[in-house]
Short mmCIF file of C-alpha atoms in Angstrom, two decimals:
data_model
loop_
_atom_site.label_atom_id
_atom_site.label_comp_id
_atom_site.label_asym_id
_atom_site.label_seq_id
_atom_site.Cartn_x
_atom_site.Cartn_y
_atom_site.Cartn_z
CA MET L 1 1.73 -23.46 5.13
CA ALA L 2 0.56 -19.51 2.97
CA HIS L 3 -2.21 -18.60 1.15
CA GLN L 4 -3.94 -21.27 2.63
CA GLY L 5 -6.64 -17.79 3.49
CA ILE L 6 -8.81 -16.95 6.20
CA ASP L 7 -9.37 -20.36 7.73
CA ASP L 8 -5.83 -20.00 8.96
CA ILE L 9 -6.22 -16.14 10.79
CA ARG L 10 -9.14 -19.00 12.16
CA GLY L 11 -7.18 -22.03 13.50
CA ARG L 12 -4.24 -22.98 13.44
CA TYR L 13 -2.53 -19.00 13.54
CA PRO L 14 -4.27 -17.26 15.37
CA ILE L 15 -1.82 -15.47 16.89
CA LYS L 16 -0.07 -14.62 14.45
CA GLY L 17 -2.40 -13.62 12.44
CA PHE L 18 -4.02 -11.75 14.93
CA LEU L 19 -0.40 -9.56 15.57
CA LEU L 20 0.63 -9.30 11.96
CA ILE L 21 -3.07 -7.76 11.47
CA MET L 22 -2.84 -4.98 14.22
CA GLY L 23 0.82 -4.39 13.11
CA ILE L 24 -0.53 -3.44 9.61
CA PHE L 25 -2.78 -1.46 11.08
CA SER L 26 -0.88 0.74 14.11
CA SER L 27 1.98 1.69 11.95
CA LEU L 28 0.00 2.09 8.46
CA LEU L 29 -2.53 4.69 10.59
CA LEU L 30 0.49 6.29 12.00
CA TYR L 31 2.57 6.17 8.77
CA GLY L 32 -0.64 8.59 7.15
CA TYR L 33 -1.17 10.35 10.19
CA ALA L 34 2.31 11.40 10.11
CA GLN L 35 2.19 11.89 5.86
CA GLU L 36 -0.38 14.05 6.33
CA LYS L 37 1.05 16.15 8.79
CA ILE L 38 4.28 16.71 6.80
CA MET L 39 2.32 17.25 3.33
CA THR L 40 -0.32 20.04 4.03
CA GLN L 41 1.03 22.73 7.29
CA PRO L 42 2.75 24.77 7.45
CA TRP L 43 6.94 24.56 8.56
CA GLY L 44 9.67 27.01 8.90
CA GLU L 45 9.09 31.14 10.07
CA ASN L 46 8.13 32.21 6.75
CA ASN L 47 5.51 29.14 6.79
CA VAL L 48 5.85 27.12 4.20
CA LYS L 49 4.90 23.50 2.77
CA PHE L 50 7.05 20.80 2.75
CA ASP L 51 7.15 19.79 -0.58
CA HIS L 52 10.54 16.73 -1.14
CA SER L 53 8.22 13.93 -1.59
CA VAL L 54 11.56 12.02 -3.27
CA PHE L 55 14.15 13.75 0.24
CA LEU L 56 10.74 11.47 2.14
CA VAL L 57 11.01 8.49 -0.21
CA MET L 58 14.77 8.38 0.42
CA CYS L 59 14.41 8.38 3.78
CA ASN L 60 11.97 5.40 3.85
CA ARG L 61 14.58 2.59 2.11
CA ILE L 62 17.15 3.76 3.45
CA THR L 63 15.63 3.08 7.73
CA SER L 64 14.08 -0.25 5.24
CA MET L 65 16.86 -1.26 3.76
CA SER L 66 19.10 -0.63 8.27
CA ILE L 67 16.21 -2.56 9.35
CA ALA L 68 16.77 -5.28 6.92
CA SER L 69 20.88 -5.67 6.86
CA VAL L 70 20.86 -6.14 10.81
CA ILE L 71 17.96 -8.43 10.68
CA MET L 72 19.92 -10.32 8.16
CA LEU L 73 22.95 -9.86 10.26
CA ALA L 74 21.41 -10.98 13.06
CA ARG L 75 20.22 -14.19 10.91
CA ARG L 76 23.19 -15.07 9.03
CA GLU L 77 21.91 -14.37 6.11
CA SER L 78 22.97 -14.51 3.46
CA PHE L 79 23.05 -10.84 1.10
CA ALA L 80 23.84 -12.18 -2.03
CA PRO L 81 20.60 -11.26 -4.70
CA CYS L 82 18.31 -13.82 -4.41
CA ALA L 83 16.74 -12.64 -8.13
CA PRO L 84 17.82 -10.71 -11.00
CA ILE L 85 19.19 -7.29 -10.21
CA GLN L 86 16.50 -6.73 -12.63
CA SER L 87 13.84 -7.31 -11.06
CA TYR L 88 15.06 -5.42 -7.41
CA LEU L 89 15.41 -2.72 -10.27
CA ALA L 90 12.35 -2.85 -11.36
CA ILE L 91 10.11 -3.08 -8.67
CA SER L 92 12.40 -0.07 -6.50
CA ILE L 93 11.28 2.59 -9.31
CA SER L 94 7.97 1.46 -9.86
CA ASN L 95 7.45 1.59 -6.28
CA MET L 96 9.23 4.20 -5.69
CA LEU L 97 7.81 6.07 -8.20
CA ALA L 98 4.11 5.30 -6.50
CA THR L 99 4.98 6.73 -3.51
CA THR L 100 6.64 10.11 -4.69
CA CYS L 101 3.22 9.88 -6.80
CA GLN L 102 1.25 9.26 -3.47
CA TYR L 103 2.87 11.97 -1.45
CA GLU L 104 2.23 14.54 -4.05
CA ALA L 105 -0.98 13.85 -4.49
CA LEU L 106 -1.54 15.73 -0.95
CA LEU L 107 -0.10 18.62 -2.15
CA TYR L 108 -3.58 18.59 -4.35
CA VAL L 109 -5.80 17.22 -2.56
CA SER L 110 -6.80 16.21 0.44
CA PHE L 111 -6.12 13.17 2.40
CA PRO L 112 -9.53 11.39 2.72
CA THR L 113 -9.84 11.50 -1.53
CA GLN L 114 -6.33 10.31 -1.82
CA THR L 115 -6.39 6.87 0.63
CA LEU L 116 -9.97 6.49 -1.44
CA GLY L 117 -8.12 6.81 -4.55
CA LYS L 118 -5.64 4.49 -3.33
CA SER L 119 -8.73 2.03 -2.87
CA ALA L 120 -9.57 1.73 -6.49
CA LYS L 121 -6.08 -0.23 -6.37
CA MET L 122 -7.98 -3.41 -7.69
CA ILE L 123 -8.79 -1.74 -10.87
CA PRO L 124 -4.50 -1.03 -12.00
CA VAL L 125 -3.76 -4.68 -10.18
CA MET L 126 -6.41 -6.47 -12.70
CA LEU L 127 -4.61 -4.67 -15.79
CA TRP L 128 -1.02 -5.31 -15.17
CA GLY L 129 -2.97 -9.42 -14.24
CA THR L 130 -4.29 -9.46 -17.44
CA LEU L 131 -0.87 -8.06 -19.30
CA LEU L 132 1.65 -10.02 -17.15
CA SER L 133 0.82 -13.65 -16.05
CA ARG L 134 -1.42 -13.52 -18.25
CA LYS L 135 -4.73 -14.40 -15.59
CA ILE L 136 -8.35 -14.30 -16.25
CA TYR L 137 -11.54 -12.49 -13.79
CA SER L 138 -15.20 -12.75 -13.51
CA LEU L 139 -17.07 -10.61 -14.07
CA LYS L 140 -17.86 -10.46 -9.82
CA ASP L 141 -14.42 -8.57 -10.18
CA TYR L 142 -15.24 -6.75 -12.88
CA ALA L 143 -18.77 -5.82 -11.35
CA ALA L 144 -16.28 -5.19 -8.36
CA ALA L 145 -13.77 -2.84 -10.12
CA LEU L 146 -16.97 -1.24 -11.29
CA SER L 147 -18.84 -0.44 -8.63
CA VAL L 148 -15.29 1.30 -7.17
CA THR L 149 -15.23 3.70 -10.34
CA ILE L 150 -18.95 4.72 -9.95
CA GLY L 151 -18.08 5.04 -5.83
CA CYS L 152 -14.52 6.89 -6.86
CA SER L 153 -16.56 8.25 -9.97
CA LEU L 154 -19.18 9.63 -7.34
CA PHE L 155 -16.67 10.99 -4.04
CA LEU L 156 -14.81 13.28 -6.30
CA LEU L 157 -18.32 15.15 -8.30
CA THR L 158 -20.74 15.85 -4.93
CA GLY L 159 -17.66 16.83 -2.49
CA ASP L 160 -14.40 19.74 -2.32
CA VAL L 161 -11.05 17.43 -2.54
CA THR L 162 -8.99 20.01 -2.77
CA ALA L 163 -6.05 20.17 -0.08
CA GLY L 164 -6.78 22.37 2.53
CA GLY L 165 -4.12 25.26 1.69
CA ALA L 166 -4.71 24.11 -1.88
CA HIS L 167 -8.18 26.70 -2.22
CA ASP L 168 -6.65 29.14 -4.72
CA GLY L 169 -10.45 30.39 -6.66
CA LYS L 170 -10.08 29.86 -10.66
CA ASN L 171 -7.22 27.38 -9.88
CA GLY L 172 -9.18 25.18 -7.73
CA ARG L 173 -10.67 23.07 -10.36
CA ASN L 174 -7.00 22.75 -12.25
CA THR L 175 -5.24 22.12 -8.02
CA SER L 176 -8.21 19.39 -7.90
CA MET L 177 -7.09 17.52 -11.49
CA MET L 178 -3.63 17.92 -11.07
CA GLY L 179 -4.27 15.68 -7.61
CA VAL L 180 -6.19 13.09 -9.57
CA VAL L 181 -3.68 12.56 -12.78
CA THR L 182 -0.78 12.02 -9.51
CA MET L 183 -3.38 9.28 -7.89
CA VAL L 184 -3.85 7.61 -11.47
CA LEU L 185 -0.19 7.68 -12.01
CA TYR L 186 0.56 6.45 -7.83
CA LEU L 187 -2.23 3.28 -9.23
CA PHE L 188 -0.38 2.69 -12.03
CA PHE L 189 2.88 1.88 -10.26
CA ASP L 190 1.38 0.59 -7.24
CA GLY L 191 -0.50 -2.12 -9.40
CA PHE L 192 2.55 -2.85 -11.55
CA THR L 193 5.28 -2.81 -8.19
CA SER L 194 2.41 -4.99 -6.34
CA THR L 195 1.44 -7.97 -9.77
CA TRP L 196 5.79 -7.40 -9.85
CA GLN L 197 6.38 -8.49 -6.12
CA GLU L 198 3.84 -11.60 -6.47
CA ARG L 199 5.90 -12.80 -9.51
CA LEU L 200 9.19 -12.45 -7.70
CA PHE L 201 7.54 -14.03 -4.73
CA LYS L 202 6.55 -17.11 -6.29
CA ASN L 203 9.34 -17.85 -9.19
CA SER L 204 12.13 -16.65 -6.88
CA LYS L 205 13.54 -17.84 -2.74
CA VAL L 206 13.86 -14.23 -2.09
CA SER L 207 13.47 -13.60 1.59
CA THR L 208 11.28 -10.77 3.29
CA TRP L 209 14.63 -9.27 4.14
CA ASN L 210 16.56 -9.27 0.57
CA GLN L 211 14.21 -7.96 -0.76
CA MET L 212 14.08 -5.62 1.06
CA LEU L 213 17.85 -4.50 1.16
CA TYR L 214 17.86 -4.72 -2.32
CA VAL L 215 14.59 -2.46 -3.36
CA GLY L 216 16.35 -0.30 -0.60
CA LEU L 217 19.46 0.05 -1.51
CA ILE L 218 18.54 0.90 -5.49
CA SER L 219 16.25 3.17 -4.32
CA THR L 220 18.30 5.10 -1.83
CA LEU L 221 20.95 5.35 -4.99
CA ILE L 222 18.59 6.24 -7.27
CA THR L 223 15.92 9.35 -4.84
CA GLY L 224 20.50 10.36 -3.29
CA THR L 225 20.81 12.20 -5.89
CA GLY L 226 21.06 15.62 -5.28
CA GLN L 227 18.97 15.17 -2.48
CA MET L 228 21.15 16.35 0.35
CA SER L 229 20.68 19.98 -0.82
CA VAL L 230 16.74 19.28 0.37
CA LEU L 231 17.92 20.19 4.05
CA THR L 232 19.39 23.57 3.38
CA LYS L 233 15.50 24.57 1.23
CA VAL L 234 13.68 23.91 4.46
CA PRO L 235 13.75 27.17 6.06
CA PRO L 236 15.25 25.58 9.59
CA ILE L 237 13.51 22.62 9.84
CA ALA L 238 12.10 21.90 12.77
CA PRO L 239 12.25 19.90 15.45
CA GLN L 240 8.48 18.60 15.15
CA LEU L 241 9.62 18.14 11.38
CA GLN L 242 12.47 16.45 12.74
CA TYR L 243 10.25 13.80 14.44
CA LEU L 244 7.89 13.38 12.34
CA ILE L 245 10.81 12.44 9.18
CA ALA L 246 11.68 9.65 11.57
CA LEU L 247 8.12 8.46 12.46
CA LEU L 248 7.26 8.48 8.60
CA SER L 249 10.25 6.31 8.24
CA ILE L 250 9.73 3.93 10.99
CA SER L 251 6.46 3.44 10.15
CA ALA L 252 6.70 2.45 6.27
CA SER L 253 9.00 -0.10 7.11
CA LEU L 254 7.22 -1.48 9.71
CA GLY L 255 4.16 -1.33 8.63
CA GLN L 256 6.41 -2.81 4.81
CA ILE L 257 7.39 -5.73 6.90
CA PHE L 258 3.91 -6.95 8.23
CA ILE L 259 2.03 -6.83 4.81
CA LEU L 260 5.83 -8.73 3.31
CA PHE L 261 4.80 -11.77 5.93
CA THR L 262 1.15 -11.49 5.21
CA ILE L 263 1.79 -11.51 1.11
CA ARG L 264 3.71 -14.95 2.35
CA GLU L 265 2.51 -16.13 5.49
CA TYR L 266 -1.67 -15.97 3.91
CA GLY L 267 -1.69 -14.68 0.22
CA ALA L 268 -2.88 -11.29 -1.19
CA LEU L 269 -6.99 -11.43 -0.32
CA ILE L 270 -6.39 -11.72 3.39
CA LEU L 271 -3.97 -8.67 2.90
CA SER L 272 -6.53 -6.81 0.20
CA MET L 273 -9.11 -7.60 3.37
CA VAL L 274 -6.90 -5.97 6.05
CA MET L 275 -5.92 -2.95 4.48
CA THR L 276 -9.60 -1.89 2.62
CA THR L 277 -9.98 -1.91 7.14
CA ARG L 278 -6.85 -0.10 7.15
CA GLN L 279 -8.18 2.62 4.70
CA PHE L 280 -11.57 3.28 5.90
CA PHE L 281 -10.38 3.85 9.47
CA SER L 282 -7.77 5.57 8.15
CA ILE L 283 -10.64 8.23 6.28
CA LEU L 284 -12.37 8.54 10.02
CA LEU L 285 -9.48 9.56 11.02
CA SER L 286 -8.42 12.12 8.96
CA CYS L 287 -11.87 13.27 9.15
CA LEU L 288 -11.90 13.44 13.16
CA LEU L 289 -8.05 15.07 13.88
CA PHE L 290 -7.86 16.94 10.49
CA LEU L 291 -11.28 18.65 10.21
CA HIS L 292 -11.96 17.59 6.52
CA PRO L 293 -15.79 18.33 5.97
CA LEU L 294 -17.06 14.92 3.81
CA SER L 295 -20.45 15.42 2.19
CA ILE L 296 -23.81 13.15 1.95
CA GLY L 297 -22.74 12.21 -1.51
CA GLN L 298 -18.67 11.27 -0.57
CA TRP L 299 -19.84 9.15 1.76
CA CYS L 300 -21.68 7.43 -0.50
CA GLY L 301 -19.38 7.01 -1.92
CA THR L 302 -17.42 6.14 -0.14
CA GLY L 303 -19.69 3.19 1.70
CA LEU L 304 -20.17 1.60 -2.29
CA VAL L 305 -16.32 1.81 -2.19
CA PHE L 306 -15.17 -0.49 0.20
CA SER L 307 -18.60 -2.31 0.61
CA ALA L 308 -17.56 -3.57 -3.26
CA LEU L 309 -14.25 -4.59 -1.73
CA TYR L 310 -14.80 -6.43 1.19
CA TYR L 311 -17.86 -8.29 -1.18
CA LYS L 312 -14.44 -9.30 -3.81
CA ALA L 313 -12.64 -10.71 -0.75
CA LEU L 314 -15.55 -13.18 0.56
CA ALA L 315 -16.41 -14.14 -2.37
CA GLU L 316 -12.68 -15.20 -3.62
CA THR L 317 -12.43 -16.04 0.57
CA ARG L 318 -16.51 -18.75 -0.44
CA LEU L 319 -14.15 -19.68 -3.94
CA ARG L 320 -10.98 -20.63 -2.52
CA GLY L 321 -12.95 -22.79 0.36
CA LYS L 322 -14.79 -24.89 -1.97
CA LYS L 323 -11.81 -25.68 -4.01
CA ARG L 324 -10.73 -26.71 -0.89
CA ASP L 325 -13.23 -28.82 0.00
CA ALA L 326 -13.62 -30.52 -3.84
CA ALA L 327 -9.75 -31.00 -3.21
CA ALA L 328 -10.82 -33.02 0.61
CA ALA L 329 -13.35 -34.60 -1.09
CA ASP L 330 -11.44 -36.23 -4.01
CA ASP L 331 -8.29 -37.66 -1.61
CA ILE L 332 -11.13 -39.27 0.55
CA ALA L 333 -12.04 -41.60 -2.32
CA LEU L 334 -9.04 -41.55 -3.48
CA GLU L 335 -8.28 -43.54 0.13
CA GLU L 336 -12.11 -45.38 -0.01
CA GLY L 337 -11.07 -46.58 -4.11
CA VAL L 338 -14.03 -44.71 -5.43
CA PRO L 339 -14.22 -42.62 -8.47
CA ALA L 340 -14.92 -38.60 -6.80
CA GLY L 341 -18.24 -37.74 -7.84
CA GLY L 342 -19.79 -40.95 -7.23
#
């Protein structure tokens, strides 16, 4: 059954849980590498940056839609929408805007800065959860959100956060601010996407492939407008760039599949722990491969952010364990004919 928590990974479904976690790690680490390589390196004879983020989003969505279609055909699953079109449309638009902002941010800030900023996702998720689902959060949740905010602020204020090719003297501060604004927009749209996806899974019998198909289809139709002309604007597309775009699209699609399955099988809590760990390793990998020096203050800010995220996840795990124990005690009491609690 879905949403049982961390005990399912260690207990009844250890192999499935391990494969899902490894799938998320491998696909998204490759995705991060391809993303940084494409958006930060010079391409073509004129050494220009590839700044067509919407085109990359379109490639991602075409790939995910194609994979979903093939699997639905193999499973003989109906191609009819399982939820109102407006639900797919809301997810598609918000996810498309979030991904575009994510890519654009790399034109202004370094990959470690972008990745750490994405770790602050819990803040807009809490905001959207309050507005859309009327959720009530505990003081621990707000304390964790405050710690993440302080950690991100410490990272931004104690070292260089500008993208490698974006240093431009006086305009360096403006460049960094542009990157921060882009990341704030990413968090806003991504928080909405996560909250609306959770509602879609709970309120409708929408399969993983059905959602991928229609979200991908709508995103492709939107981003495809005028995007084919992009191919003629990149002088000329180097073979390595073509391979990286293909790697980006395939790894993004596979990562999306692993994420959707993890949400279905274990819930958002387990996914948040896995994603937090993956993001930390993405920062380490980027620092090693692309030589991003971080100051002591930035490492402290990074540690504070991930410590807060892990604390929140572990606290929720204990709370769910207590609730399951209480429910089990009630069941035993009822079987014995004894009122629960005495």
